[in-house]
Amino acid sequence: MIWYPYEQLKTMKAPYEIVDANGVYLYTKDQKMIDSVSSWWSVIHGYKHPVINQAIISQVEKFSHVMLGGLTHEPARKLSEKLASWLPGDLDYCFFSDSGSVAVEVALKMALQYYMNRGDEKRTMILALEHAYHGDTFKTMEAGDDEDYHFVLKAYGASPYVVHIPTEITALEEAFEKYHDRLNCVLVEPLLQGAGGMRMYDVSFLKKARELCDQYGVLLVFDEVATGFGRTGNRFVADLVLPDILVLGKALTGGYIGHAATVANRKVFEGFYDDVPEHALMHGPTFMGNALACSAALASIELFETQNYMEKIKRIEAVTRREMKGFTDPRIREVRIMGGCVCVEVYDPAVLKGYQEYACKRGVFSRPFLNYIYAMVPYVIQENELVQVLQCMKDWFAR
């Protein structure tokens, strides 16, 4: 049987079986639903996009995968070159992996080894955010701060290697004052914390983090697995504040195939580029640089560039703000909107019980969690379809 994620299998309700998908719609044998969460925030171009389909078909007719150990190929080379030219600053050095969680693991490994290669083995600590989520592998769970997902780590007790702070500049300054000589990196989901509750914060926090990292010689790592490719209303948050290491995933391939990139700047790269064999980054996922994934990513980036996606995202945000203006209910704690994300947080999670089934009957696939109903729609969504998603949220509280 399938072991489904984040579910108690003994009591879970049957999942919806999808038989087809096209544009923003998922199809069961009986109905169609707008995918309001873009398959965990990744399917930015919708399903069955002809350009990405053809890119994968063309590549599979050559080969689907070869290892990057001792071999290389054009799709991986072209994608690394494209990202180097497309990303801000000197974020030019791409290490590929097969998922966002692994890509964050690679970033944390880079940050630790960067200092070890310099003979500084005291910098073993990570400064991260409260309510952080960076994945479900063990180091990313340790860097995360959400017991709803990572309660298994209680078996180990409190980590001596991670400090969590709120998104407040005073807390940031105090942490640097106390730990600066032991920190190897500051790790953040910039501006928008996803699985921690779609929490949004101001760019001033990131600017101060950059300033303090420069002052104390600490690496700044942006986990843009969820926030990259326009989700915050910025192409990348790295366009506003430049990190030393940038992690990309999810929408990198338009949601077609699992693939991710940990992109380092020149300073970090040169910390490994050496005659000493032990200074190499000893990491190598089997499917890193997968040719099909790289081909999909190149096609996805081309669509993002040539089809004016930033304007699409601005339109999504404008329509969302218009439709949600004045929307309130005593059960609602807050409505938050940023770029291509809208979140309704309630005081009591029991208020949301049954919403998924309700939305499904109204032609919307939604996946509320904890205290949150949210939408992160595909960027190709039409206005009437977006209004349908938002109206479904509002009507739930008007019943």
Tab-separated table of C-alpha atoms in Angstrom:
chain	number	residue	atom	x	y	z
A	1	MET	CA	0.000	0.000	0.000
A	2	ILE	CA	1.005	3.637	-0.391
A	3	TRP	CA	2.342	5.248	2.798
A	4	TYR	CA	0.900	8.742	2.488
A	5	PRO	CA	2.584	11.854	3.949
A	6	TYR	CA	1.512	13.653	7.121
A	7	GLU	CA	-1.353	11.199	7.698
A	8	GLN	CA	-2.372	8.660	10.304
A	9	LEU	CA	-3.112	5.888	7.836
A	10	LYS	CA	-5.451	4.057	10.189
A	11	THR	CA	-7.896	6.957	10.345
A	12	MET	CA	-7.244	8.955	7.183
A	13	LYS	CA	-10.036	9.548	4.677
A	14	ALA	CA	-9.503	8.271	1.168
A	15	PRO	CA	-7.520	10.717	-0.981
A	16	TYR	CA	-8.950	12.042	-4.228
A	17	GLU	CA	-7.757	9.927	-7.148
A	18	ILE	CA	-6.568	12.055	-10.036
A	19	VAL	CA	-6.954	10.633	-13.533
A	20	ASP	CA	-5.923	13.716	-15.522
A	21	ALA	CA	-4.738	17.288	-15.051
A	22	ASN	CA	-4.674	20.243	-17.410
A	23	GLY	CA	-4.081	23.947	-16.862
A	24	VAL	CA	-5.155	24.791	-13.312
A	25	TYR	CA	-7.498	21.791	-13.073
A	26	LEU	CA	-7.200	18.381	-11.471
A	27	TYR	CA	-9.639	15.752	-12.752
A	28	THR	CA	-11.125	12.839	-10.859
A	29	LYS	CA	-13.347	10.394	-12.687
A	30	ASP	CA	-16.365	12.440	-11.552
A	31	GLN	CA	-15.346	16.101	-11.493
A	32	LYS	CA	-12.692	18.742	-11.963
A	33	MET	CA	-11.151	20.944	-9.282
A	34	ILE	CA	-8.976	24.065	-9.433
A	35	ASP	CA	-5.697	23.208	-7.767
A	36	SER	CA	-5.484	26.152	-5.375
A	37	VAL	CA	-2.201	24.969	-3.832
A	38	SER	CA	-0.264	24.200	-7.042
A	39	SER	CA	0.725	20.727	-5.817
A	40	TRP	CA	2.573	22.057	-2.792
A	41	TRP	CA	3.366	25.388	-4.449
A	42	SER	CA	5.334	24.053	-7.396
A	43	VAL	CA	3.098	23.888	-10.498
A	44	ILE	CA	3.378	27.551	-11.458
A	45	HIS	CA	2.591	27.024	-15.165
A	46	GLY	CA	-0.323	24.675	-14.586
A	47	TYR	CA	-0.492	21.080	-15.707
A	48	LYS	CA	0.316	19.625	-19.106
A	49	HIS	CA	1.986	22.759	-20.418
A	50	PRO	CA	2.945	22.032	-24.036
A	51	VAL	CA	6.337	23.784	-23.851
A	52	ILE	CA	7.543	21.842	-20.827
A	53	ASN	CA	5.983	18.631	-22.113
A	54	GLN	CA	7.924	18.959	-25.361
A	55	ALA	CA	11.180	19.762	-23.576
A	56	ILE	CA	10.900	16.528	-21.602
A	57	ILE	CA	9.861	14.483	-24.649
A	58	SER	CA	12.808	15.811	-26.666
A	59	GLN	CA	15.226	14.938	-23.887
A	60	VAL	CA	13.837	11.493	-23.129
A	61	GLU	CA	14.424	10.566	-26.762
A	62	LYS	CA	18.157	11.171	-26.127
A	63	PHE	CA	18.544	9.922	-22.551
A	64	SER	CA	16.690	10.425	-19.294
A	65	HIS	CA	19.510	10.362	-16.795
A	66	VAL	CA	23.227	9.908	-16.396
A	67	MET	CA	25.169	10.423	-13.196
A	68	LEU	CA	27.195	13.613	-12.771
A	69	GLY	CA	30.052	11.655	-11.220
A	70	GLY	CA	32.663	11.503	-13.983
A	71	LEU	CA	30.034	12.411	-16.596
A	72	THR	CA	28.266	15.589	-17.617
A	73	HIS	CA	25.667	16.683	-20.151
A	74	GLU	CA	24.248	19.703	-21.912
A	75	PRO	CA	20.977	20.183	-19.951
A	76	ALA	CA	22.846	20.379	-16.619
A	77	ARG	CA	25.468	22.691	-18.086
A	78	LYS	CA	22.851	24.949	-19.686
A	79	LEU	CA	20.800	25.125	-16.488
A	80	SER	CA	23.810	26.038	-14.358
A	81	GLU	CA	24.790	28.707	-16.890
A	82	LYS	CA	21.230	30.029	-17.014
A	83	LEU	CA	20.937	30.269	-13.241
A	84	ALA	CA	24.338	31.962	-12.981
A	85	SER	CA	23.278	34.619	-15.490
A	86	TRP	CA	19.725	34.943	-14.147
A	87	LEU	CA	20.342	35.134	-10.413
A	88	PRO	CA	21.593	38.324	-8.743
A	89	GLY	CA	25.151	39.095	-7.712
A	90	ASP	CA	27.766	36.372	-7.953
A	91	LEU	CA	25.447	33.465	-7.168
A	92	ASP	CA	27.150	31.491	-9.908
A	93	TYR	CA	27.968	28.028	-8.553
A	94	CYS	CA	25.164	25.454	-8.756
A	95	PHE	CA	25.113	22.197	-6.854
A	96	PHE	CA	22.127	20.141	-8.003
A	97	SER	CA	20.084	17.700	-5.957
A	98	ASP	CA	16.709	16.012	-6.155
A	99	SER	CA	14.572	17.822	-3.562
A	100	GLY	CA	14.351	21.045	-1.599
A	101	SER	CA	15.058	19.290	1.696
A	102	VAL	CA	18.271	17.790	0.355
A	103	ALA	CA	19.262	21.128	-1.175
A	104	VAL	CA	18.953	22.798	2.242
A	105	GLU	CA	20.982	19.954	3.756
A	106	VAL	CA	23.661	20.686	1.168
A	107	ALA	CA	23.590	24.395	2.058
A	108	LEU	CA	24.053	23.631	5.752
A	109	LYS	CA	26.848	21.205	4.973
A	110	MET	CA	28.508	23.844	2.791
A	111	ALA	CA	28.272	26.437	5.542
A	112	LEU	CA	29.838	24.143	8.136
A	113	GLN	CA	32.599	22.860	5.862
A	114	TYR	CA	33.375	26.338	4.554
A	115	TYR	CA	34.713	27.219	7.994
A	116	MET	CA	36.258	23.796	8.631
A	117	ASN	CA	38.250	24.162	5.418
A	118	ARG	CA	39.632	27.378	6.915
A	119	GLY	CA	40.574	25.590	10.121
A	120	ASP	CA	37.729	27.106	12.124
A	121	GLU	CA	35.864	24.208	13.742
A	122	LYS	CA	34.150	26.322	16.401
A	123	ARG	CA	31.481	27.616	14.024
A	124	THR	CA	29.035	24.756	14.452
A	125	MET	CA	25.858	26.736	15.127
A	126	ILE	CA	22.961	27.820	12.922
A	127	LEU	CA	20.765	30.833	13.589
A	128	ALA	CA	17.242	30.128	12.325
A	129	LEU	CA	13.737	31.472	12.784
A	130	GLU	CA	10.921	30.491	15.057
A	131	HIS	CA	8.209	28.623	13.109
A	132	ALA	CA	10.803	27.713	10.482
A	133	TYR	CA	10.309	24.792	8.138
A	134	HIS	CA	13.152	23.684	5.868
A	135	GLY	CA	12.251	20.086	5.089
A	136	ASP	CA	11.896	16.670	6.700
A	137	THR	CA	15.432	15.316	6.509
A	138	PHE	CA	17.203	15.273	9.866
A	139	LYS	CA	19.363	18.400	9.717
A	140	THR	CA	16.548	20.392	8.144
A	141	MET	CA	14.229	19.206	10.907
A	142	GLU	CA	16.803	20.346	13.456
A	143	ALA	CA	16.992	23.751	11.768
A	144	GLY	CA	13.205	23.880	11.621
A	145	ASP	CA	10.969	24.894	14.500
A	146	ASP	CA	7.640	23.160	14.192
A	147	GLU	CA	6.779	20.327	16.548
A	148	ASP	CA	3.647	19.517	14.554
A	149	TYR	CA	5.989	18.102	11.902
A	150	HIS	CA	9.153	17.307	13.806
A	151	PHE	CA	8.090	16.069	17.229
A	152	VAL	CA	10.186	12.933	16.624
A	153	LEU	CA	13.265	15.028	17.478
A	154	LYS	CA	12.097	15.213	21.090
A	155	ALA	CA	13.927	11.907	21.433
A	156	TYR	CA	17.206	13.803	21.052
A	157	GLY	CA	16.364	16.738	23.268
A	158	ALA	CA	17.180	20.379	22.529
A	159	SER	CA	19.820	20.861	19.854
A	160	PRO	CA	22.992	22.661	20.938
A	161	TYR	CA	23.612	23.626	17.321
A	162	VAL	CA	20.509	25.650	16.409
A	163	VAL	CA	19.161	28.883	17.911
A	164	HIS	CA	15.666	30.009	16.908
A	165	ILE	CA	14.616	33.640	17.096
A	166	PRO	CA	11.503	35.618	16.130
A	167	THR	CA	11.605	37.867	13.067
A	168	GLU	CA	12.496	40.890	15.190
A	169	ILE	CA	15.625	42.954	14.692
A	170	THR	CA	16.303	43.228	18.438
A	171	ALA	CA	16.265	39.428	18.744
A	172	LEU	CA	18.595	39.192	15.740
A	173	GLU	CA	21.053	41.659	17.262
A	174	GLU	CA	20.983	39.907	20.624
A	175	ALA	CA	21.646	36.526	19.009
A	176	PHE	CA	24.642	37.863	17.112
A	177	GLU	CA	26.003	39.506	20.216
A	178	LYS	CA	25.827	36.189	22.067
A	179	TYR	CA	26.718	33.632	19.389
A	180	HIS	CA	28.491	35.457	16.534
A	181	ASP	CA	31.837	33.642	16.913
A	182	ARG	CA	30.088	30.240	16.867
A	183	LEU	CA	27.689	30.793	13.990
A	184	ASN	CA	28.417	29.382	10.546
A	185	CYS	CA	25.186	30.653	8.987
A	186	VAL	CA	21.869	32.399	9.326
A	187	LEU	CA	19.193	30.309	7.601
A	188	VAL	CA	15.836	31.861	6.707
A	189	GLU	CA	12.796	31.450	4.523
A	190	PRO	CA	12.881	35.061	3.325
A	191	LEU	CA	9.744	37.215	3.808
A	192	LEU	CA	7.308	34.272	3.779
A	193	GLN	CA	7.460	31.276	6.103
A	194	GLY	CA	5.460	28.544	4.395
A	195	ALA	CA	4.636	25.400	6.361
A	196	GLY	CA	5.094	27.318	9.615
A	197	GLY	CA	1.825	29.105	8.877
A	198	MET	CA	2.328	31.419	5.884
A	199	ARG	CA	3.876	33.959	8.259
A	200	MET	CA	5.010	37.171	6.583
A	201	TYR	CA	7.622	39.638	7.771
A	202	ASP	CA	9.417	42.776	6.631
A	203	VAL	CA	12.505	42.992	4.448
A	204	SER	CA	14.201	45.203	7.059
A	205	PHE	CA	14.904	42.042	9.078
A	206	LEU	CA	16.780	40.524	6.137
A	207	LYS	CA	18.744	43.711	5.516
A	208	LYS	CA	19.873	43.726	9.136
A	209	ALA	CA	20.782	40.037	8.899
A	210	ARG	CA	22.941	40.779	5.845
A	211	GLU	CA	24.631	43.643	7.695
A	212	LEU	CA	25.386	41.540	10.771
A	213	CYS	CA	26.584	38.565	8.714
A	214	ASP	CA	29.038	40.858	6.937
A	215	GLN	CA	30.161	42.395	10.221
A	216	TYR	CA	30.832	39.068	11.935
A	217	GLY	CA	31.849	36.869	9.005
A	218	VAL	CA	28.762	34.631	9.002
A	219	LEU	CA	27.150	33.149	5.887
A	220	LEU	CA	23.589	34.147	4.988
A	221	VAL	CA	21.476	31.346	3.501
A	222	PHE	CA	18.108	31.910	1.839
A	223	ASP	CA	15.800	28.923	1.557
A	224	GLU	CA	13.757	30.060	-1.453
A	225	VAL	CA	12.396	26.605	-2.226
A	226	ALA	CA	8.897	27.985	-1.635
A	227	THR	CA	9.442	31.730	-2.038
A	228	GLY	CA	11.433	31.711	-5.282
A	229	PHE	CA	10.037	32.279	-8.758
A	230	GLY	CA	7.706	35.089	-7.790
A	231	ARG	CA	5.669	33.686	-4.929
A	232	THR	CA	6.325	36.693	-2.651
A	233	GLY	CA	5.709	39.183	-5.455
A	234	ASN	CA	9.466	39.404	-6.030
A	235	ARG	CA	11.220	37.305	-8.643
A	236	PHE	CA	13.451	36.116	-5.821
A	237	VAL	CA	13.812	37.721	-2.418
A	238	ALA	CA	17.532	37.456	-3.195
A	239	ASP	CA	16.937	40.321	-5.644
A	240	LEU	CA	16.262	42.535	-2.615
A	241	VAL	CA	18.898	41.224	-0.210
A	242	LEU	CA	21.773	39.124	-1.538
A	243	PRO	CA	22.563	35.900	0.352
A	244	ASP	CA	25.787	33.886	0.207
A	245	ILE	CA	23.889	30.682	-0.567
A	246	LEU	CA	20.494	30.430	-2.269
A	247	VAL	CA	18.379	27.267	-2.269
A	248	LEU	CA	15.850	26.661	-5.056
A	249	GLY	CA	13.358	23.849	-5.628
A	250	LYS	CA	9.621	23.269	-6.179
A	251	ALA	CA	8.876	25.708	-9.047
A	252	LEU	CA	12.391	25.270	-10.472
A	253	THR	CA	11.014	22.624	-12.842
A	254	GLY	CA	7.514	24.077	-12.985
A	255	GLY	CA	6.504	21.278	-10.636
A	256	TYR	CA	7.106	18.589	-13.245
A	257	ILE	CA	9.955	16.633	-11.635
A	258	GLY	CA	11.681	16.810	-8.294
A	259	HIS	CA	14.871	18.839	-8.647
A	260	ALA	CA	16.675	21.492	-6.627
A	261	ALA	CA	19.743	23.683	-6.658
A	262	THR	CA	22.004	25.004	-3.929
A	263	VAL	CA	23.639	28.057	-5.476
A	264	ALA	CA	26.727	29.537	-3.813
A	265	ASN	CA	28.565	32.793	-4.361
A	266	ARG	CA	32.230	33.036	-5.297
A	267	LYS	CA	33.421	33.413	-1.686
A	268	VAL	CA	31.794	30.152	-0.643
A	269	PHE	CA	32.903	28.307	-3.778
A	270	GLU	CA	36.497	29.385	-3.350
A	271	GLY	CA	36.423	27.974	0.167
A	272	PHE	CA	36.268	24.511	-1.452
A	273	TYR	CA	38.360	25.102	-4.608
A	274	ASP	CA	41.741	23.845	-3.489
A	275	ASP	CA	44.602	21.418	-4.103
A	276	VAL	CA	43.677	19.680	-0.848
A	277	PRO	CA	41.398	16.695	-1.646
A	278	GLU	CA	39.698	16.874	1.735
A	279	HIS	CA	38.456	20.382	0.972
A	280	ALA	CA	36.088	19.040	-1.699
A	281	LEU	CA	32.364	18.970	-0.967
A	282	MET	CA	31.761	15.260	-0.433
A	283	HIS	CA	28.135	15.086	-1.457
A	284	GLY	CA	26.466	13.514	-4.479
A	285	PRO	CA	22.773	12.641	-4.833
A	286	THR	CA	22.249	9.927	-7.436
A	287	PHE	CA	19.773	11.972	-9.457
A	288	MET	CA	21.481	15.364	-9.203
A	289	GLY	CA	21.409	17.178	-12.522
A	290	ASN	CA	18.852	14.748	-13.927
A	291	ALA	CA	18.593	15.507	-17.636
A	292	LEU	CA	14.792	15.475	-17.752
A	293	ALA	CA	14.568	17.768	-14.731
A	294	CYS	CA	17.150	20.174	-16.135
A	295	SER	CA	15.310	20.283	-19.454
A	296	ALA	CA	12.029	20.992	-17.673
A	297	ALA	CA	13.696	23.709	-15.588
A	298	LEU	CA	15.139	25.435	-18.647
A	299	ALA	CA	11.725	25.450	-20.325
A	300	SER	CA	10.076	26.671	-17.115
A	301	ILE	CA	12.508	29.574	-16.728
A	302	GLU	CA	12.011	30.530	-20.389
A	303	LEU	CA	8.241	30.658	-19.851
A	304	PHE	CA	8.705	32.752	-16.725
A	305	GLU	CA	10.879	35.216	-18.640
A	306	THR	CA	9.032	35.451	-21.937
A	307	GLN	CA	5.418	35.272	-20.728
A	308	ASN	CA	5.703	38.200	-18.307
A	309	TYR	CA	5.063	36.173	-15.201
A	310	MET	CA	5.802	38.987	-12.781
A	311	GLU	CA	2.809	40.836	-14.235
A	312	LYS	CA	0.687	37.712	-13.801
A	313	ILE	CA	1.694	37.600	-10.136
A	314	LYS	CA	0.919	41.289	-9.645
A	315	ARG	CA	-2.539	40.662	-11.130
A	316	ILE	CA	-3.096	37.699	-8.795
A	317	GLU	CA	-2.168	39.835	-5.794
A	318	ALA	CA	-4.367	42.740	-6.935
A	319	VAL	CA	-7.401	40.509	-7.499
A	320	THR	CA	-6.813	38.778	-4.176
A	321	ARG	CA	-6.618	42.080	-2.289
A	322	ARG	CA	-9.778	43.297	-4.037
A	323	GLU	CA	-11.758	40.149	-3.271
A	324	MET	CA	-10.574	39.814	0.327
A	325	LYS	CA	-10.924	43.503	1.219
A	326	GLY	CA	-13.097	43.892	4.287
A	327	PHE	CA	-13.458	40.145	4.736
A	328	THR	CA	-13.580	39.289	8.416
A	329	ASP	CA	-15.242	36.958	10.887
A	330	PRO	CA	-14.983	36.595	14.678
A	331	ARG	CA	-13.345	33.188	14.157
A	332	ILE	CA	-10.596	34.655	11.969
A	333	ARG	CA	-7.388	35.867	13.549
A	334	GLU	CA	-5.848	37.396	10.426
A	335	VAL	CA	-5.956	37.446	6.633
A	336	ARG	CA	-2.481	37.705	5.083
A	337	ILE	CA	-1.646	38.416	1.444
A	338	MET	CA	1.750	38.573	-0.253
A	339	GLY	CA	2.356	38.163	-3.969
A	340	GLY	CA	0.865	34.842	-5.036
A	341	CYS	CA	-0.067	33.738	-1.524
A	342	VAL	CA	-3.171	34.337	0.590
A	343	CYS	CA	-3.706	32.846	4.040
A	344	VAL	CA	-6.668	32.928	6.404
A	345	GLU	CA	-5.605	32.091	9.957
A	346	VAL	CA	-8.301	31.097	12.446
A	347	TYR	CA	-8.110	30.940	16.217
A	348	ASP	CA	-9.376	27.364	16.504
A	349	PRO	CA	-8.395	24.682	13.965
A	350	ALA	CA	-11.754	22.970	14.552
A	351	VAL	CA	-13.292	25.804	12.509
A	352	LEU	CA	-11.637	24.356	9.394
A	353	LYS	CA	-12.813	20.778	9.875
A	354	GLY	CA	-14.606	19.694	6.726
A	355	TYR	CA	-13.354	22.569	4.575
A	356	GLN	CA	-11.470	20.351	2.138
A	357	GLU	CA	-14.604	18.361	1.330
A	358	TYR	CA	-16.662	21.546	1.125
A	359	ALA	CA	-14.180	23.099	-1.311
A	360	CYS	CA	-14.033	19.958	-3.409
A	361	LYS	CA	-17.793	20.008	-3.921
A	362	ARG	CA	-17.409	23.599	-5.121
A	363	GLY	CA	-14.703	22.674	-7.621
A	364	VAL	CA	-11.647	23.708	-5.601
A	365	PHE	CA	-8.898	21.470	-4.275
A	366	SER	CA	-7.573	22.883	-1.010
A	367	ARG	CA	-5.384	21.445	1.707
A	368	PRO	CA	-5.841	23.406	4.941
A	369	PHE	CA	-3.481	22.609	7.793
A	370	LEU	CA	-3.500	23.441	11.483
A	371	ASN	CA	-5.116	26.912	11.779
A	372	TYR	CA	-4.715	27.891	8.135
A	373	ILE	CA	-6.664	27.947	4.898
A	374	TYR	CA	-4.446	29.261	2.138
A	375	ALA	CA	-4.060	29.468	-1.605
A	376	MET	CA	-0.925	29.505	-3.731
A	377	VAL	CA	-2.446	29.219	-7.185
A	378	PRO	CA	-0.725	28.470	-10.500
A	379	TYR	CA	0.277	31.758	-12.120
A	380	VAL	CA	-1.688	30.942	-15.292
A	381	ILE	CA	-4.993	31.059	-13.416
A	382	GLN	CA	-7.745	33.191	-14.944
A	383	GLU	CA	-9.451	35.910	-12.904
A	384	ASN	CA	-12.784	34.092	-12.699
A	385	GLU	CA	-11.005	30.948	-11.486
A	386	LEU	CA	-9.096	32.874	-8.829
A	387	VAL	CA	-12.324	34.546	-7.689
A	388	GLN	CA	-13.882	31.087	-7.409
A	389	VAL	CA	-11.077	29.977	-5.076
A	390	LEU	CA	-11.340	33.085	-2.901
A	391	GLN	CA	-15.148	33.042	-2.815
A	392	CYS	CA	-15.044	29.451	-1.640
A	393	MET	CA	-12.945	30.544	1.349
A	394	LYS	CA	-15.308	33.379	2.191
A	395	ASP	CA	-18.456	31.311	1.759
A	396	TRP	CA	-17.161	28.743	4.248
A	397	PHE	CA	-17.427	31.368	6.986
A	398	ALA	CA	-20.788	32.669	5.732
A	399	ARG	CA	-22.601	29.323	6.009
